[in-house]
Amino acid sequence: MSERWAVIVHGGAKTIPEARRERHRQGCLRAVEAGAEVLRSGGSAVDAVEAAVRALEDDPTFNAGRGSVTNADGEVECDAAIMDGSDLSVGGVAAVRTLRHPISVACSMLPERPVLLVADGAERFARDHGAEFCAPEDLIAPHDDDPGCDTVGCVALDVSGDIAAGTSTGGLRDCAPGRVGDSPLPGCGLYADSAIGGVSLSGEGESIIRTTLAARLIQALETDTPGPAIDHALAVLERVGGEAGLIVIDHRGRVDWGHNSDHFAVAHASRDEPARAFLQRSEDRRKT
Ligand code: GLY
């Protein structure tokens, strides 16, 4: 056991209007503290990711859970996933409309054979596993002057050396009904392998899927430190265009993040560093 732990969360890659910036910082800080509390007391990376993402899903500032945007039919459809890097198990749900915490249903799927359940099938699974339900309207928050798109996510490393990654999103505003983005797809919106690292992404789902960006980032982490691996992934994304933000913890506990969007709300904490929140990578002086 290394006793070292670390956690990083994000609240979405996008342009954050001035009036909403403090809410993004505070929301990320609350979420990272929720994850850190689990890890400090010896809890698992999976439990830390679930706790942090639930906090983000509870906060209408973010486009996930209670803050979700609506599709072209004016309906909410949420996606979420979690990956346990200790055994490469994955649980994901997509196009769900009545789950209070999509990330928790994704967690319930970790021991199951299916990797991804969608729509009615996912909601039936959730009912059978005692999930919390709500009316679809309860998940929709007005985003006023915020583009209100994109994803939240978390990566955590626990004291046993296990890494987990998670994502949750209300998708893209006015997207086609039934459209699923990168967030619930392993190798696209997230990936975790405790021998290498964990990553969680945010941004334009179609671009991230077309470049299998989480897979590229994990592959780069096999030979590079997080900073150059993130630069490599963002360079790959340039081939198709699109905005993205990426958070990383590698197997040695190095925490880093990057983005090509104007802003990317992030907070991180570790055994050695207190929780801090940022809106742009240039505010965070560390280098990995
Ligand atoms: N990154 C979220 C989505 O495209 O659905």
CSV table of C-alpha atoms and ligand atoms in Angstrom, one decimal:
chain,number,residue,atom,x,y,z
A,1,MET,CA,0.0,0.0,0.0
A,2,SER,CA,1.5,3.4,-1.0
A,3,GLU,CA,-0.8,5.5,1.2
A,4,ARG,CA,-0.7,8.1,-1.6
A,5,TRP,CA,-4.0,9.2,-2.9
A,6,ALA,CA,-5.2,11.8,-5.5
A,7,VAL,CA,-8.4,13.0,-7.1
A,8,ILE,CA,-9.2,15.4,-9.9
A,9,VAL,CA,-12.6,16.6,-11.1
A,10,HIS,CA,-13.9,18.6,-14.1
A,11,GLY,CA,-17.0,20.6,-14.8
A,12,GLY,CA,-16.9,20.7,-18.6
A,13,ALA,CA,-14.7,22.2,-21.4
A,14,LYS,CA,-16.4,25.4,-22.7
A,15,THR,CA,-16.5,29.2,-22.4
A,16,ILE,CA,-17.8,30.1,-18.9
A,17,PRO,CA,-19.4,33.5,-18.7
A,18,GLU,CA,-17.9,35.8,-16.1
A,19,ALA,CA,-21.0,35.7,-13.9
A,20,ARG,CA,-20.8,31.9,-13.6
A,21,ARG,CA,-17.1,31.4,-13.0
A,22,GLU,CA,-17.2,31.4,-9.2
A,23,ARG,CA,-20.0,28.9,-9.2
A,24,HIS,CA,-17.9,26.6,-11.4
A,25,ARG,CA,-14.9,26.9,-9.0
A,26,GLN,CA,-17.0,26.3,-5.9
A,27,GLY,CA,-18.9,23.4,-7.5
A,28,CYS,CA,-15.6,21.7,-8.5
A,29,LEU,CA,-14.2,22.3,-5.0
A,30,ARG,CA,-17.2,20.7,-3.3
A,31,ALA,CA,-16.9,17.7,-5.6
A,32,VAL,CA,-13.2,17.2,-5.2
A,33,GLU,CA,-13.7,17.4,-1.4
A,34,ALA,CA,-16.3,14.7,-1.6
A,35,GLY,CA,-13.9,12.5,-3.4
A,36,ALA,CA,-11.0,13.4,-1.2
A,37,GLU,CA,-13.0,12.5,1.9
A,38,VAL,CA,-13.5,9.0,0.6
A,39,LEU,CA,-9.8,8.5,-0.2
A,40,ARG,CA,-8.5,10.0,3.0
A,41,SER,CA,-10.4,7.5,5.0
A,42,GLY,CA,-9.0,4.6,2.9
A,43,GLY,CA,-12.0,4.3,0.6
A,44,SER,CA,-11.7,3.0,-3.0
A,45,ALA,CA,-11.1,5.0,-6.1
A,46,VAL,CA,-14.5,3.8,-7.5
A,47,ASP,CA,-16.3,5.1,-4.4
A,48,ALA,CA,-14.4,8.4,-4.6
A,49,VAL,CA,-15.3,8.9,-8.2
A,50,GLU,CA,-19.0,8.1,-7.5
A,51,ALA,CA,-19.0,10.6,-4.6
A,52,ALA,CA,-17.4,13.4,-6.6
A,53,VAL,CA,-19.6,12.9,-9.7
A,54,ARG,CA,-22.8,12.7,-7.5
A,55,ALA,CA,-21.8,16.1,-6.1
A,56,LEU,CA,-21.4,17.5,-9.6
A,57,GLU,CA,-24.8,15.9,-10.7
A,58,ASP,CA,-26.4,17.5,-7.7
A,59,ASP,CA,-25.2,21.0,-8.7
A,60,PRO,CA,-27.3,22.7,-11.4
A,61,THR,CA,-24.3,24.7,-12.4
A,62,PHE,CA,-23.1,21.7,-14.4
A,63,ASN,CA,-24.6,19.9,-17.4
A,64,ALA,CA,-25.1,16.5,-15.7
A,65,GLY,CA,-27.8,15.2,-13.4
A,66,ARG,CA,-29.8,18.2,-12.1
A,67,GLY,CA,-28.3,20.7,-14.5
A,68,SER,CA,-28.9,18.8,-17.8
A,69,VAL,CA,-29.7,20.5,-21.1
A,70,THR,CA,-32.5,19.4,-23.4
A,71,ASN,CA,-32.3,17.8,-26.9
A,72,ALA,CA,-34.1,19.0,-30.1
A,73,ASP,CA,-37.4,17.6,-28.8
A,74,GLY,CA,-37.0,19.5,-25.5
A,75,GLU,CA,-36.3,16.3,-23.6
A,76,VAL,CA,-33.5,15.4,-21.3
A,77,GLU,CA,-31.3,12.4,-22.0
A,78,CYS,CA,-28.4,11.7,-19.7
A,79,ASP,CA,-25.3,9.5,-20.1
A,80,ALA,CA,-22.8,8.4,-17.5
A,81,ALA,CA,-20.1,5.8,-17.1
A,82,ILE,CA,-17.4,4.6,-14.6
A,83,MET,CA,-14.4,2.4,-15.1
A,84,ASP,CA,-12.5,0.5,-12.4
A,85,GLY,CA,-8.9,0.3,-13.4
A,86,SER,CA,-8.2,-2.6,-11.0
A,87,ASP,CA,-10.0,-5.1,-13.2
A,88,LEU,CA,-11.0,-3.0,-16.3
A,89,SER,CA,-14.7,-3.4,-15.5
A,90,VAL,CA,-17.0,-0.7,-16.9
A,91,GLY,CA,-20.5,0.3,-16.3
A,92,GLY,CA,-22.4,2.8,-18.4
A,93,VAL,CA,-25.9,4.1,-19.1
A,94,ALA,CA,-27.1,6.3,-21.9
A,95,ALA,CA,-30.2,8.1,-23.0
A,96,VAL,CA,-31.7,7.8,-19.5
A,97,ARG,CA,-34.4,10.3,-18.5
A,98,THR,CA,-35.5,9.6,-15.0
A,99,LEU,CA,-32.4,8.6,-13.0
A,100,ARG,CA,-31.5,11.0,-10.2
A,101,HIS,CA,-27.9,9.9,-10.2
A,102,PRO,CA,-26.8,8.2,-13.5
A,103,ILE,CA,-23.3,7.7,-12.2
A,104,SER,CA,-24.6,5.5,-9.3
A,105,VAL,CA,-26.5,3.3,-11.7
A,106,ALA,CA,-23.3,3.0,-13.8
A,107,CYS,CA,-21.5,1.9,-10.6
A,108,SER,CA,-24.1,-0.8,-10.0
A,109,MET,CA,-23.3,-2.2,-13.4
A,110,LEU,CA,-19.6,-2.7,-12.6
A,111,PRO,CA,-20.0,-6.3,-11.5
A,112,GLU,CA,-22.4,-7.1,-14.4
A,113,ARG,CA,-21.6,-8.4,-17.9
A,114,PRO,CA,-23.1,-5.5,-20.0
A,115,VAL,CA,-20.8,-2.5,-20.3
A,116,LEU,CA,-23.5,-0.1,-21.5
A,117,LEU,CA,-27.3,-0.1,-21.1
A,118,VAL,CA,-29.5,2.5,-22.8
A,119,ALA,CA,-32.9,4.1,-22.4
A,120,ASP,CA,-35.7,1.8,-21.1
A,121,GLY,CA,-33.3,-1.1,-20.5
A,122,ALA,CA,-31.0,1.0,-18.3
A,123,GLU,CA,-34.0,2.4,-16.4
A,124,ARG,CA,-35.3,-1.2,-15.8
A,125,PHE,CA,-31.8,-2.2,-14.5
A,126,ALA,CA,-31.9,0.9,-12.3
A,127,ARG,CA,-35.3,-0.1,-10.9
A,128,ASP,CA,-34.1,-3.6,-10.2
A,129,HIS,CA,-31.1,-2.3,-8.3
A,130,GLY,CA,-32.9,0.2,-6.1
A,131,ALA,CA,-31.8,3.4,-7.9
A,132,GLU,CA,-33.3,6.8,-7.1
A,133,PHE,CA,-35.7,8.1,-9.7
A,134,CYS,CA,-37.1,11.6,-10.4
A,135,ALA,CA,-39.3,13.3,-13.0
A,136,PRO,CA,-37.4,14.3,-16.2
A,137,GLU,CA,-38.2,17.9,-15.5
A,138,ASP,CA,-36.3,17.8,-12.2
A,139,LEU,CA,-33.1,17.2,-14.2
A,140,ILE,CA,-33.5,20.3,-16.4
A,141,ALA,CA,-31.9,23.5,-15.2
A,142,PRO,CA,-32.0,26.8,-17.1
A,143,HIS,CA,-28.5,27.7,-18.1
A,144,ASP,CA,-29.3,31.3,-18.9
A,145,ASP,CA,-26.2,32.7,-20.6
A,146,ASP,CA,-24.1,29.5,-20.2
A,147,PRO,CA,-23.8,27.3,-23.3
A,148,GLY,CA,-24.7,24.7,-20.7
A,149,CYS,CA,-23.2,21.9,-22.7
A,150,ASP,CA,-20.8,19.2,-21.9
A,151,THR,CA,-19.7,16.8,-19.2
A,152,VAL,CA,-18.5,16.4,-15.7
A,153,GLY,CA,-15.9,13.8,-14.7
A,154,CYS,CA,-13.5,12.6,-12.1
A,155,VAL,CA,-10.4,10.4,-11.8
A,156,ALA,CA,-9.2,9.0,-8.5
A,157,LEU,CA,-6.2,7.0,-7.2
A,158,ASP,CA,-6.7,5.3,-3.9
A,159,VAL,CA,-4.2,4.2,-1.3
A,160,SER,CA,-4.1,0.7,-2.6
A,161,GLY,CA,-2.9,2.0,-6.0
A,162,ASP,CA,-6.2,1.5,-7.8
A,163,ILE,CA,-7.4,4.1,-10.3
A,164,ALA,CA,-11.0,4.8,-11.4
A,165,ALA,CA,-12.5,7.3,-13.9
A,166,GLY,CA,-16.0,8.5,-14.4
A,167,THR,CA,-18.1,10.8,-16.5
A,168,SER,CA,-21.7,12.1,-16.5
A,169,THR,CA,-23.5,14.4,-18.9
A,170,GLY,CA,-26.8,15.8,-20.1
A,171,GLY,CA,-25.3,15.7,-23.6
A,172,LEU,CA,-25.3,18.6,-26.1
A,173,ARG,CA,-28.1,21.2,-26.2
A,174,ASP,CA,-30.6,20.6,-29.0
A,175,CYS,CA,-28.9,17.4,-30.2
A,176,ALA,CA,-30.8,14.7,-32.1
A,177,PRO,CA,-33.0,12.6,-29.8
A,178,GLY,CA,-31.2,9.3,-29.1
A,179,ARG,CA,-27.8,10.8,-29.8
A,180,VAL,CA,-25.1,9.4,-27.5
A,181,GLY,CA,-21.8,11.2,-27.1
A,182,ASP,CA,-18.4,10.1,-25.8
A,183,SER,CA,-19.1,10.2,-22.1
A,184,PRO,CA,-20.4,6.6,-21.6
A,185,LEU,CA,-18.0,5.1,-24.1
A,186,PRO,CA,-14.7,3.6,-22.7
A,187,GLY,CA,-11.7,4.6,-24.8
A,188,CYS,CA,-13.6,7.8,-25.8
A,189,GLY,CA,-14.9,9.8,-22.8
A,190,LEU,CA,-13.0,7.8,-20.1
A,191,TYR,CA,-10.6,5.0,-19.4
A,192,ALA,CA,-8.8,3.6,-16.4
A,193,ASP,CA,-6.1,1.0,-16.0
A,194,SER,CA,-4.4,1.0,-12.6
A,195,ALA,CA,-1.1,-0.1,-14.3
A,196,ILE,CA,-1.1,3.0,-16.4
A,197,GLY,CA,-3.5,5.7,-15.3
A,198,GLY,CA,-7.0,7.1,-15.5
A,199,VAL,CA,-8.5,9.8,-17.8
A,200,SER,CA,-11.8,11.6,-18.0
A,201,LEU,CA,-12.7,13.9,-20.9
A,202,SER,CA,-15.1,16.6,-21.8
A,203,GLY,CA,-15.9,18.3,-25.1
A,204,GLU,CA,-17.5,17.7,-28.4
A,205,GLY,CA,-18.5,14.0,-28.2
A,206,GLU,CA,-18.4,13.3,-31.9
A,207,SER,CA,-14.8,14.6,-32.3
A,208,ILE,CA,-13.7,12.7,-29.2
A,209,ILE,CA,-15.3,9.4,-30.4
A,210,ARG,CA,-13.8,9.8,-33.9
A,211,THR,CA,-10.3,10.1,-32.4
A,212,THR,CA,-10.9,7.6,-29.5
A,213,LEU,CA,-9.3,10.2,-27.5
A,214,ALA,CA,-9.3,8.5,-24.1
A,215,ALA,CA,-7.6,5.5,-25.6
A,216,ARG,CA,-5.0,7.7,-27.3
A,217,LEU,CA,-4.3,9.4,-24.1
A,218,ILE,CA,-3.9,6.2,-22.1
A,219,GLN,CA,-1.6,4.8,-24.8
A,220,ALA,CA,0.6,7.9,-24.6
A,221,LEU,CA,0.7,7.5,-20.8
A,222,GLU,CA,2.4,4.2,-21.3
A,223,THR,CA,5.6,6.0,-22.4
A,224,ASP,CA,5.1,9.7,-21.5
A,225,THR,CA,4.4,11.7,-18.4
A,226,PRO,CA,0.9,13.2,-18.2
A,227,GLY,CA,1.8,16.7,-19.5
A,228,PRO,CA,3.2,15.5,-22.9
A,229,ALA,CA,0.5,12.8,-23.1
A,230,ILE,CA,-2.2,15.4,-22.9
A,231,ASP,CA,-0.4,17.6,-25.5
A,232,HIS,CA,-0.3,14.6,-27.8
A,233,ALA,CA,-4.0,13.9,-27.4
A,234,LEU,CA,-4.9,17.5,-28.1
A,235,ALA,CA,-2.8,17.4,-31.2
A,236,VAL,CA,-4.6,14.2,-32.4
A,237,LEU,CA,-7.9,16.1,-31.8
A,238,GLU,CA,-6.8,18.8,-34.2
A,239,ARG,CA,-7.2,16.4,-37.1
A,240,VAL,CA,-11.0,16.6,-36.7
A,241,GLY,CA,-11.4,19.8,-34.8
A,242,GLY,CA,-13.5,20.4,-31.8
A,243,GLU,CA,-13.1,21.5,-28.2
A,244,ALA,CA,-12.0,19.2,-25.4
A,245,GLY,CA,-10.7,19.1,-21.8
A,246,LEU,CA,-8.8,16.2,-20.3
A,247,ILE,CA,-8.0,15.2,-16.7
A,248,VAL,CA,-5.4,12.6,-15.9
A,249,ILE,CA,-3.8,10.7,-12.9
A,250,ASP,CA,-1.1,8.3,-13.8
A,251,HIS,CA,-0.1,5.2,-11.9
A,252,ARG,CA,2.6,7.1,-10.0
A,253,GLY,CA,0.0,9.6,-8.7
A,254,ARG,CA,0.9,12.5,-11.1
A,255,VAL,CA,-2.1,14.7,-11.6
A,256,ASP,CA,-2.5,16.9,-14.7
A,257,TRP,CA,-5.0,18.3,-17.1
A,258,GLY,CA,-5.3,20.3,-20.3
A,259,HIS,CA,-7.9,21.8,-22.7
A,260,ASN,CA,-8.2,23.7,-26.0
A,261,SER,CA,-11.5,25.3,-24.9
A,262,ASP,CA,-11.5,28.8,-23.4
A,263,HIS,CA,-12.2,27.4,-19.9
A,264,PHE,CA,-12.2,24.1,-18.2
A,265,ALA,CA,-13.3,24.1,-14.6
A,266,VAL,CA,-11.1,21.7,-12.6
A,267,ALA,CA,-10.2,21.0,-9.0
A,268,HIS,CA,-7.7,18.6,-7.6
A,269,ALA,CA,-6.4,17.4,-4.3
A,270,SER,CA,-4.0,14.7,-3.1
A,271,ARG,CA,-2.4,13.4,0.1
A,272,ASP,CA,0.4,16.0,-0.5
A,273,GLU,CA,-1.7,19.0,-1.8
A,274,PRO,CA,-4.8,20.7,-0.6
A,275,ALA,CA,-7.9,21.1,-2.8
A,276,ARG,CA,-7.6,23.9,-5.4
A,277,ALA,CA,-9.9,24.9,-8.2
A,278,PHE,CA,-9.0,26.5,-11.6
A,279,LEU,CA,-10.7,27.6,-14.8
A,280,GLN,CA,-7.7,27.6,-17.1
A,281,ARG,CA,-4.6,25.3,-17.2
A,282,SER,CA,-2.4,28.4,-17.2
A,283,GLU,CA,-3.6,29.2,-13.6
A,284,ASP,CA,-2.1,25.9,-12.3
A,285,ARG,CA,1.7,26.3,-12.2
A,286,ARG,CA,2.5,22.6,-11.7
A,287,LYS,CA,4.1,20.6,-14.5
A,288,THR,CA,4.2,16.9,-15.0
B,1,GLY,N1,-19.0,15.3,-24.1
B,1,GLY,C1,-20.4,15.2,-24.0
B,1,GLY,C2,-21.1,14.9,-25.2
B,1,GLY,O1,-20.7,15.2,-26.3
B,1,GLY,O2,-22.2,14.3,-25.1
